[in-house]
XYZ file of C-alpha atoms in Angstrom:
662
model
C 0.000 0.000 0.000
C 1.196 3.504 -0.834
C 0.286 6.398 1.476
C 0.610 10.042 0.476
C -0.117 12.955 2.829
C -1.234 16.290 1.423
C 1.293 19.083 1.944
C -1.368 21.487 3.214
C -2.896 19.106 5.759
C -3.518 20.533 9.214
C -3.736 23.950 10.842
C -4.282 26.957 8.610
C -2.804 30.355 9.462
C -5.986 31.728 11.089
C -6.573 28.717 13.333
C -2.904 28.389 14.280
C -2.873 32.095 15.201
C -5.996 31.782 17.379
C -4.749 28.702 19.246
C -1.351 30.339 19.769
C -3.005 33.475 21.209
C -5.072 31.420 23.697
C -2.027 29.352 24.735
C 0.029 32.505 25.306
C -2.728 34.088 27.446
C -2.939 30.912 29.565
C 0.848 30.891 30.028
C 0.593 34.481 31.289
C -1.819 33.284 33.964
C -4.842 35.074 32.508
C -8.393 33.792 33.068
C -9.338 33.049 29.468
C -12.840 32.544 28.055
C -13.468 31.878 24.360
C -16.757 32.813 22.695
C -17.558 29.286 21.552
C -14.931 26.535 21.034
C -11.733 28.104 19.716
C -11.651 25.528 16.862
C -13.749 22.587 15.631
C -11.572 19.955 17.257
C -12.912 18.486 20.521
C -9.573 16.914 21.485
C -7.683 20.224 21.405
C -10.590 22.070 23.019
C -10.535 19.584 25.953
C -6.762 20.028 26.248
C -7.143 23.822 26.517
C -9.986 23.401 29.024
C -7.677 21.322 31.217
C -5.219 24.231 31.115
C -7.916 26.602 32.403
C -9.579 27.922 29.245
C -13.344 28.336 29.651
C -15.979 28.404 26.922
C -18.895 30.843 26.995
C -21.761 31.505 24.582
C -22.192 35.224 25.310
C -20.068 38.058 26.802
C -22.564 38.178 29.673
C -21.161 34.852 30.944
C -17.592 36.186 31.251
C -16.860 36.882 34.949
C -15.240 40.084 36.116
C -11.490 40.038 35.555
C -11.727 37.479 32.762
C -10.341 37.896 29.256
C -12.723 37.105 26.414
C -11.196 35.783 23.183
C -12.963 36.190 19.843
C -12.265 33.002 17.890
C -11.065 32.922 14.274
C -14.666 32.690 12.966
C -15.324 36.252 14.134
C -18.542 37.637 15.658
C -21.274 40.147 14.711
C -20.642 43.848 15.338
C -23.275 43.776 18.112
C -21.111 41.345 20.124
C -18.116 43.679 19.951
C -20.380 46.495 21.142
C -21.620 44.392 24.067
C -18.047 43.559 25.082
C -17.132 47.265 24.972
C -20.241 48.254 26.959
C -19.429 45.688 29.662
C -15.827 46.896 29.841
C -14.426 43.401 29.300
C -10.796 42.710 28.483
C -10.930 41.389 24.910
C -8.428 39.715 22.587
C -9.594 39.531 18.958
C -8.341 36.353 17.251
C -10.597 36.804 14.196
C -8.866 35.384 11.138
C -7.596 38.256 8.926
C -9.475 36.762 5.975
C -12.709 36.818 7.990
C -12.010 40.356 9.248
C -11.686 41.415 5.609
C -15.147 39.939 4.992
C -16.551 42.005 7.870
C -15.138 45.189 6.316
C -16.608 44.316 2.919
C -20.026 43.590 4.477
C -20.025 46.946 6.283
C -18.736 49.000 3.349
C -20.996 47.444 0.704
C -24.152 47.750 2.833
C -23.179 51.352 3.653
C -23.382 52.006 -0.101
C -26.929 50.626 -0.083
C -25.951 47.349 -1.810
C -27.637 44.040 -0.919
C -25.113 41.407 0.240
C -25.381 37.799 -0.993
C -23.279 35.342 1.034
C -22.245 31.892 -0.203
C -21.996 29.613 2.807
C -23.762 27.849 5.654
C -26.258 30.208 7.296
C -25.845 28.410 10.646
C -22.038 28.577 10.640
C -20.608 31.084 13.156
C -18.453 32.704 10.475
C -21.497 33.446 8.307
C -23.519 34.679 11.302
C -20.643 37.033 12.054
C -20.596 38.363 8.476
C -24.357 38.988 8.555
C -23.864 40.861 11.830
C -21.712 43.482 10.072
C -24.303 44.336 7.411
C -25.928 47.725 7.979
C -29.725 48.093 7.587
C -30.677 49.221 4.069
C -33.524 51.689 3.658
C -36.593 50.142 2.062
C -35.311 46.553 2.417
C -36.581 43.853 4.776
C -32.925 42.946 5.371
C -29.650 43.689 3.688
C -28.255 40.148 3.341
C -29.185 36.694 2.022
C -27.306 33.383 2.354
C -27.184 30.495 -0.135
C -25.303 27.216 0.309
C -24.845 26.225 -3.359
C -25.595 27.209 -6.949
C -28.999 25.526 -6.788
C -30.104 27.593 -3.770
C -28.731 30.708 -5.442
C -30.859 29.973 -8.521
C -33.992 29.776 -6.369
C -33.028 32.981 -4.574
C -32.507 34.857 -7.842
C -35.778 33.529 -9.250
C -37.638 34.760 -6.158
C -36.076 38.212 -6.476
C -36.164 39.182 -10.184
C -35.789 42.841 -9.141
C -32.158 42.121 -8.222
C -31.326 42.080 -11.931
C -31.421 45.875 -11.858
C -30.313 46.461 -8.250
C -26.871 46.899 -6.733
C -25.798 43.481 -5.446
C -22.524 42.476 -3.777
C -21.494 38.808 -3.487
C -19.012 37.224 -1.059
C -18.204 33.684 0.051
C -17.503 32.033 3.379
C -13.713 31.618 3.613
C -14.047 27.809 3.538
C -16.616 27.631 0.719
C -16.192 24.973 -1.990
C -14.068 26.551 -4.738
C -15.699 24.765 -7.691
C -19.197 25.504 -6.368
C -18.227 29.181 -5.997
C -17.259 29.339 -9.677
C -20.681 27.998 -10.657
C -22.383 30.534 -8.407
C -20.457 33.385 -10.032
C -21.590 32.232 -13.477
C -25.235 32.337 -12.341
C -24.785 35.787 -10.809
C -23.222 37.232 -13.970
C -26.142 36.027 -16.071
C -28.807 37.638 -13.902
C -27.333 40.585 -11.970
C -25.661 43.019 -14.341
C -24.710 45.389 -11.508
C -23.257 42.735 -9.185
C -19.905 43.293 -7.476
C -18.171 40.014 -6.567
C -15.381 39.583 -4.021
C -13.022 36.594 -3.983
C -13.069 35.953 -0.220
C -12.308 32.227 -0.105
C -9.144 31.790 1.953
C -6.094 31.043 -0.213
C -5.199 28.191 2.117
C -8.717 26.747 1.724
C -8.544 26.905 -2.071
C -5.068 25.318 -2.096
C -6.126 22.634 0.408
C -9.192 21.678 -1.669
C -7.266 21.684 -4.959
C -4.495 19.506 -3.527
C -7.045 17.123 -1.983
C -8.830 16.717 -5.332
C -5.578 15.950 -7.174
C -4.717 13.379 -4.516
C -8.198 11.819 -4.633
C -7.953 11.428 -8.409
C -4.895 9.175 -7.962
C -5.985 7.330 -4.817
C -8.516 4.558 -4.339
C -9.089 5.515 -0.669
C -8.969 8.955 0.944
C -8.754 9.607 4.667
C -9.812 13.100 5.732
C -8.837 13.905 9.333
C -10.802 16.510 11.243
C -13.726 17.355 13.484
C -17.132 16.027 12.445
C -18.593 19.518 12.930
C -15.891 21.352 11.006
C -17.143 23.104 7.865
C -13.831 23.072 5.975
C -13.241 19.404 6.843
C -16.695 18.450 5.579
C -15.973 20.246 2.304
C -12.681 18.359 1.960
C -14.585 15.098 2.377
C -17.157 16.148 -0.242
C -14.626 17.181 -2.915
C -12.624 13.973 -2.420
C -15.708 11.713 -2.428
C -16.411 12.732 -6.027
C -13.311 10.799 -7.134
C -12.775 7.874 -4.761
C -13.977 6.230 -1.569
C -13.524 8.746 1.242
C -13.799 8.458 5.032
C -13.761 11.347 7.507
C -12.183 10.411 10.840
C -11.790 12.513 13.955
C -9.261 10.180 15.595
C -7.289 7.051 14.728
C -9.981 4.914 16.411
C -12.365 5.722 13.541
C -10.085 4.490 10.726
C -11.803 2.048 8.298
C -9.466 -0.900 8.912
C -10.903 -3.318 6.323
C -10.930 -0.675 3.605
C -7.299 0.176 4.315
C -6.250 -3.466 4.158
C -7.514 -3.799 0.591
C -6.445 -0.364 -0.655
C -3.466 0.149 -2.949
C -3.070 3.926 -2.747
C -4.328 5.899 0.255
C -4.380 9.694 0.229
C -4.459 11.601 3.520
C -5.466 15.190 4.142
C -6.665 17.100 7.199
C -8.928 20.030 7.942
C -7.706 23.451 9.037
C -8.653 22.670 12.660
C -6.731 19.396 12.950
C -3.684 19.437 15.272
C -0.433 17.879 14.100
C -0.400 15.289 16.923
C -3.757 13.838 15.797
C -2.530 13.615 12.184
C 0.592 11.813 13.436
C -1.492 9.393 15.529
C -3.639 8.518 12.498
C -0.568 7.916 10.300
C 1.108 5.706 12.943
C -2.078 3.618 13.277
C -2.275 3.261 9.489
C 1.323 2.038 9.423
C 0.438 -0.617 12.030
C -2.530 -1.755 9.895
C -0.215 -2.100 6.866
C 2.361 -4.075 8.851
C -0.340 -6.401 10.184
C -1.720 -6.893 6.655
C 1.699 -7.813 5.273
C 2.215 -10.357 8.052
C -1.234 -11.848 7.325
C -1.453 -11.997 3.511
C -4.676 -13.985 3.638
C -6.383 -10.785 4.766
C -5.153 -8.640 1.901
C -8.371 -9.021 -0.097
C -8.808 -9.797 -3.796
C -5.732 -9.866 -6.057
C -5.607 -7.340 -8.841
C -7.327 -7.878 -12.183
C -4.346 -9.247 -14.084
C -3.589 -11.769 -11.311
C -7.223 -12.872 -11.226
C -7.267 -13.363 -14.985
C -3.975 -15.292 -14.919
C -5.213 -17.499 -12.072
C -8.445 -18.273 -13.851
C -6.578 -19.266 -16.993
C -4.370 -21.649 -15.006
C -7.426 -23.559 -13.832
C -8.464 -24.353 -17.393
C -7.486 -27.332 -19.495
C -6.424 -24.799 -22.132
C -6.222 -21.042 -22.452
C -7.030 -21.125 -26.127
C -8.968 -18.447 -27.860
C -11.545 -19.888 -30.197
C -13.799 -18.584 -32.937
C -17.441 -19.567 -32.628
C -20.815 -19.222 -34.344
C -24.004 -18.649 -32.331
C -26.407 -21.567 -32.787
C -28.917 -20.772 -30.051
C -29.931 -18.073 -27.544
C -31.750 -18.493 -24.227
C -32.435 -16.007 -21.397
C -29.499 -17.418 -19.390
C -27.030 -18.740 -21.988
C -25.810 -18.421 -25.559
C -24.988 -21.681 -27.382
C -21.981 -21.592 -29.681
C -20.407 -23.989 -32.191
C -16.614 -23.741 -31.834
C -15.774 -26.592 -34.182
C -15.243 -29.180 -31.460
C -17.136 -32.205 -30.261
C -18.009 -30.404 -27.008
C -20.979 -28.078 -26.931
C -19.914 -24.492 -26.281
C -21.986 -22.124 -24.127
C -21.588 -18.577 -22.816
C -23.317 -17.808 -19.477
C -25.231 -14.513 -19.617
C -22.853 -13.055 -17.009
C -19.867 -13.788 -19.304
C -21.442 -12.184 -22.356
C -21.297 -8.500 -21.463
C -20.200 -6.060 -18.778
C -23.706 -4.620 -18.732
C -25.534 -6.454 -15.904
C -28.947 -5.435 -17.240
C -28.296 -6.599 -20.795
C -30.310 -9.569 -22.081
C -28.597 -12.184 -24.295
C -31.340 -11.921 -26.954
C -30.643 -8.195 -27.265
C -26.894 -8.708 -27.735
C -26.565 -11.620 -30.140
C -28.584 -13.598 -32.662
C -28.205 -16.994 -34.343
C -25.494 -16.852 -36.983
C -23.353 -14.212 -35.263
C -19.616 -14.962 -35.228
C -17.300 -13.962 -32.395
C -13.946 -14.612 -30.748
C -14.174 -16.232 -27.312
C -12.004 -17.344 -24.429
C -12.295 -20.890 -23.078
C -13.054 -20.702 -19.370
C -13.556 -24.355 -18.477
C -13.791 -27.692 -20.264
C -15.989 -30.466 -18.870
C -15.213 -33.668 -20.768
C -17.691 -35.725 -18.739
C -20.583 -33.493 -19.697
C -19.100 -32.677 -23.091
C -19.298 -28.907 -22.635
C -17.011 -25.891 -22.896
C -17.787 -22.753 -20.891
C -16.782 -19.674 -22.821
C -16.442 -15.970 -22.118
C -16.799 -13.062 -24.468
C -16.645 -10.479 -21.682
C -13.141 -11.445 -20.536
C -11.678 -11.472 -24.013
C -13.319 -8.120 -24.677
C -11.799 -6.857 -21.428
C -8.264 -7.837 -22.475
C -8.713 -6.001 -25.768
C -10.750 -3.263 -24.118
C -8.052 -2.319 -21.617
C -5.606 -1.904 -24.486
C -8.051 0.432 -26.252
C -8.839 2.293 -23.037
C -5.165 2.804 -22.169
C -4.416 4.055 -25.678
C -7.437 6.371 -25.571
C -6.198 7.937 -22.334
C -2.911 8.884 -23.982
C -4.380 10.022 -27.309
C -7.448 11.758 -25.783
C -9.509 9.863 -28.354
C -13.278 10.145 -28.038
C -14.962 6.783 -27.345
C -18.604 5.782 -27.571
C -20.315 3.846 -24.799
C -23.653 3.109 -23.169
C -24.697 4.307 -19.721
C -25.639 1.130 -17.855
C -25.980 2.376 -14.273
C -26.571 5.545 -12.289
C -24.683 5.135 -9.014
C -23.774 7.302 -6.044
C -21.409 9.944 -7.293
C -21.797 9.382 -11.024
C -22.426 6.945 -13.876
C -21.127 3.634 -15.190
C -20.513 3.668 -18.944
C -19.591 0.462 -20.776
C -17.247 1.050 -23.699
C -15.075 -1.542 -25.417
C -16.395 -4.047 -22.864
C -14.934 -2.020 -19.962
C -16.930 -0.422 -17.142
C -15.850 3.211 -16.977
C -16.763 5.388 -14.004
C -17.851 8.904 -14.918
C -18.047 11.215 -11.859
C -21.188 13.352 -11.608
C -19.021 16.438 -12.110
C -17.914 15.039 -15.486
C -21.216 13.516 -16.612
C -23.259 16.439 -17.936
C -22.762 19.883 -19.440
C -24.283 21.440 -16.328
C -24.230 20.240 -12.710
C -27.997 20.758 -12.534
C -28.751 18.286 -15.330
C -30.246 15.015 -13.969
C -28.044 11.935 -14.382
C -31.087 9.657 -14.669
C -31.845 11.063 -18.143
C -28.639 9.415 -19.430
C -29.503 5.877 -18.307
C -29.333 3.425 -21.255
C -28.292 6.277 -23.562
C -25.327 6.148 -25.927
C -22.751 8.785 -24.974
C -19.362 10.037 -26.110
C -16.566 10.281 -23.554
C -12.844 10.653 -23.027
C -10.748 8.517 -20.703
C -9.036 10.706 -18.098
C -7.590 8.024 -15.809
C -6.720 4.317 -16.097
C -5.603 1.980 -13.322
C -5.479 -1.431 -14.967
C -4.356 -3.233 -11.831
C -7.421 -2.044 -9.953
C -9.662 -2.455 -12.996
C -10.508 1.217 -12.708
C -11.097 3.637 -15.574
C -12.458 7.145 -15.155
C -14.040 9.045 -18.015
C -15.457 12.456 -18.842
C -18.547 13.103 -20.926
C -18.412 16.819 -20.141
C -15.071 17.360 -21.905
C -16.547 15.998 -25.146
C -19.681 18.117 -24.762
C -17.503 21.154 -24.097
C -15.471 20.561 -27.260
C -18.597 19.942 -29.325
C -20.109 23.140 -28.009
C -16.911 25.024 -28.802
C -16.922 23.668 -32.363
C -20.568 24.649 -32.810
C -19.779 28.124 -31.486
C -16.918 28.539 -33.978
C -19.182 27.418 -36.824
C -21.842 29.838 -35.638
C -19.461 32.807 -35.716
C -18.302 31.843 -39.212
C -21.826 32.015 -40.631
C -23.717 34.459 -38.410
C -25.281 37.541 -39.984
C -27.962 39.988 -38.979
C -31.464 38.845 -39.824
C -30.520 35.147 -39.999
C -32.991 32.819 -38.313
C -32.076 30.124 -35.777
C -33.977 27.554 -33.749
C -32.914 27.394 -30.122
C -33.976 26.367 -26.637
C -34.781 28.827 -23.865
C -32.040 28.277 -21.276
C -32.872 30.810 -18.564
C -35.028 33.835 -17.815
C -34.158 37.117 -16.138
C -36.204 40.195 -15.398
C -34.813 41.846 -18.513
C -34.953 39.038 -21.076
C -34.574 35.398 -22.084
C -31.326 33.552 -22.845
C -31.532 31.093 -25.735
C -29.107 28.237 -26.445
C -28.484 28.373 -30.191
C -26.327 25.247 -30.108
C -22.864 26.052 -28.844
C -23.543 29.650 -27.924
C -26.173 31.673 -26.079
C -28.036 34.738 -27.297
C -30.425 37.033 -25.472
C -33.918 38.205 -26.397
C -34.515 41.491 -24.606
C -37.910 41.721 -22.920
C -38.902 44.472 -25.353
C -38.305 42.059 -28.255
C -40.489 39.268 -26.914
C -43.880 40.801 -27.607
C -45.473 43.761 -29.367
C -47.567 44.166 -26.229
C -46.068 45.479 -22.991
C -45.158 42.625 -20.615
C -43.804 42.629 -17.074
C -41.710 39.452 -17.268
C -40.423 37.162 -20.079
C -42.315 34.212 -18.543
C -45.517 35.744 -19.941
C -44.281 34.743 -23.415
C -41.715 31.923 -23.072
C -40.595 29.363 -20.476
C -37.314 27.560 -19.805
C -37.119 24.542 -22.137
C -39.263 26.061 -24.903
C -38.036 25.644 -28.483
C -38.192 29.022 -30.207
C -37.413 30.480 -33.625
C -35.388 33.686 -33.356
C -33.426 35.974 -35.645
C -30.172 37.858 -35.089
C -30.649 41.572 -34.447
C -27.006 42.294 -33.708
C -23.796 40.683 -32.426
C -20.348 41.464 -31.024
C -17.782 38.802 -31.952
C -15.118 40.036 -29.513
C -17.458 40.138 -26.514
C -19.346 37.042 -27.755
C -22.686 38.766 -27.286
C -25.688 38.129 -29.504
C -28.883 40.149 -29.508
C -31.903 38.203 -30.726
C -35.316 39.144 -32.014
C -38.403 37.055 -31.390
C -41.467 39.119 -32.337
C -42.277 39.165 -36.075
C -42.922 42.211 -38.250
C -46.055 40.602 -39.615
C -47.366 40.460 -36.053
C -46.758 44.183 -35.524
C -50.207 45.541 -34.597
C -49.476 48.793 -36.445
C -48.867 46.852 -39.648
C -52.125 44.967 -39.105
C -53.879 48.293 -38.481
C -52.467 49.766 -41.707
C -53.588 46.710 -43.683
C -56.987 45.940 -42.187
C -58.195 49.113 -40.436
C -58.006 52.172 -42.731
C -59.509 55.526 -41.719
C -63.284 55.238 -41.792
C -63.345 51.645 -40.528
C -66.059 50.835 -37.995
C -64.998 48.264 -35.388
C -65.518 47.072 -31.836
C -63.203 48.510 -29.190
C -62.842 47.876 -25.455
C -62.617 50.833 -23.083
C -59.365 50.452 -21.127
C -58.882 53.837 -19.481
C -60.408 57.227 -18.681
C -58.988 60.758 -18.605
C -60.582 64.191 -18.177
C -60.362 64.741 -21.933
C -61.643 61.381 -23.138
C -61.452 57.609 -23.042
C -58.899 55.154 -24.402
C -60.240 52.074 -26.192
C -58.285 49.038 -27.408
C -58.731 48.290 -31.118
C -56.038 45.591 -31.296
C -53.678 44.095 -28.685
C -50.969 46.749 -28.433
C -52.995 49.624 -29.960
C -55.279 51.911 -27.973
C -57.130 54.759 -29.633
C -58.468 57.955 -28.043
C -62.179 58.785 -28.069
C -62.088 62.498 -27.303
C -64.761 63.653 -24.856
C -66.372 65.610 -27.712
C -66.662 62.360 -29.724
C -68.246 60.171 -27.067
C -71.844 61.342 -27.475
C -73.949 63.558 -29.738
C -74.535 65.877 -26.804
C -72.343 67.744 -24.355
C -71.173 65.649 -21.398
C -69.205 66.630 -18.290
C -66.920 63.620 -18.156
C -66.381 60.336 -20.068
C -67.694 58.297 -17.117
C -71.172 59.784 -17.739
C -71.472 57.543 -20.805
C -68.700 54.930 -20.721
C -67.137 52.549 -18.217
C -63.842 50.608 -18.247
C -64.250 47.126 -19.726
C -67.211 48.070 -21.893
C -67.127 47.149 -25.591
C -68.395 49.884 -27.921
C -68.712 50.502 -31.661
C -66.267 53.171 -32.847
C -65.226 54.766 -36.111
C -61.551 55.335 -36.909
C -61.355 59.010 -37.858
C -57.583 59.552 -38.040
C -54.300 57.602 -37.815
C -50.838 59.108 -37.272
C -48.400 56.240 -37.842
C -45.336 58.368 -37.048
C -46.601 59.375 -33.610
C -48.464 56.073 -33.107
C -51.809 57.784 -32.442
C -55.332 56.744 -33.415
C -58.434 58.938 -33.113
C -61.806 57.251 -32.591
C -65.366 58.501 -32.551
C -68.701 57.218 -31.303
C -70.411 60.482 -32.163
C -69.593 60.054 -35.865
C -71.491 56.760 -35.883
C -74.457 58.367 -34.126
C -74.488 61.211 -36.658
C -74.179 58.749 -39.552
C -77.124 56.803 -38.146
C -79.125 60.033 -37.825
C -78.433 61.057 -41.383
C -79.498 57.634 -42.654
C -82.718 57.902 -40.676
C -83.483 61.362 -42.126
C -82.814 60.094 -45.641
C -85.161 57.171 -45.064
C -87.926 59.489 -43.756
C -87.481 61.802 -46.772
C -88.055 58.902 -49.110
């Protein structure tokens, strides 16, 4: 077994500084009280307690003459004020990175900007940040917390007005780096006036990056740290995406059986993990290895090549044979291999896809190369395997594909915890969830039983482990489509796309490799309050290019059609003199507005409402009423239409007089 310890494992600068400050105060004989545990490590906290360090929840609990220590997580401004009011001796051990966050929160809210915080709302660091946000006039509160990109999406959807407001965005110092990048992408799409601050601690980012690289090479990760530590939990989560990962607080919690069968174990530790606990865990792991070596029977399964070699030794022959399928049943495939024995392939030896049915894979008359697994002369049978021969060839293809970055085609056979299983070239390839789809929000279940393209990014033939990426292929395909788009794009050209997202100011459409935006004013000839009144996410729409900027990769799209322009319809179908029905939609002192067509309201001047003098339009008309009107004038330049009811009454009167005269 190989063990590799991350270089950045253990105390970070902020935690080390806080612990050092408490230890120094205790050495000076001071009566020390920390506001909450100084770090998320119960073993070290107990050690400090034995040296005389007390833990309090509020400044009120600190006795006279005691020194209160603000831990590295920091506290709200109100707590500092309470400490000052009570006249307590205070030592501020707030991590400099967290203190910077407090300054940003205060300064941005002072400017009237709403603060969005990426992190755990219940974490003391986040509560401290919120406690430095100043009240903003006209707002229920000046801050909102989201724990991931999904929660941020919901938050943005619930507050469409933020698209035009001043928003500032920060992250908890221990926030997941990759998740933060996704959050920033969402923010940029919706909030054009957002100011973002990179507040994730450099040590946190480096620790997570190093842990991921280690997890990619290991088959077992051990993360050492407190079960209630935020940064340790994030380390566990980022590692678990690539290999089996266990979080242990002490050596007693080590997964002994898993370590005995592991080949490469990576070790990292949270920012609150003391060096002596890391050492204890490593010493215990060394003892497990030594015990395993002395008891080889407990080492678990041999590697793939050894298993294959051992299985071949148990056969009468390791010949490869060529056979023709002569029969297919639900459990076996019968093959003629040109010998007196009857050849058969068990369903489990036909394919690496456990859900595949023999009748779906082969048919009578198919020819294939097979590996003899066992010969039974008494029964006159030969057990054959296609899967194992495919695997031998498949590993060669897989290994070559990793080096060449060749794109392979496979079928998704399983959706498992953390990703997918794709069978390609007879080999089961693990595709982590982070590498399975174009977007993290896309459901993995939709890919089950689908044919996909992927690249091999890691091969460990001894452990029969191959890791692939579907996302890298999708990214390249999208890039190629984008390049083709820019080569052929021109104003006025039509495209069919899918609505990807909505904001308060428009709709973003995926044109296949690149996104364009339909401004809200281009969605309808009628005035609308939100794009969702016209389109929804997932809709297929036909759009045309209104304008584009190749350097900035921005595309402005049009959706409404000229033939649907109500003014064009009015010009064609409603010339001056036309009599039509109109709905009263508004009243003024000088007349009433009536809707002729959706998007066009005409004015019935007060003098044209009746054939007599009236004081106000409401004397004759009411909103919502449908009346007959005559179009008396149209000014297409100023977009004005004049209507008259009186003209119709006068026309009717003249007709009546003419009839009487006859």
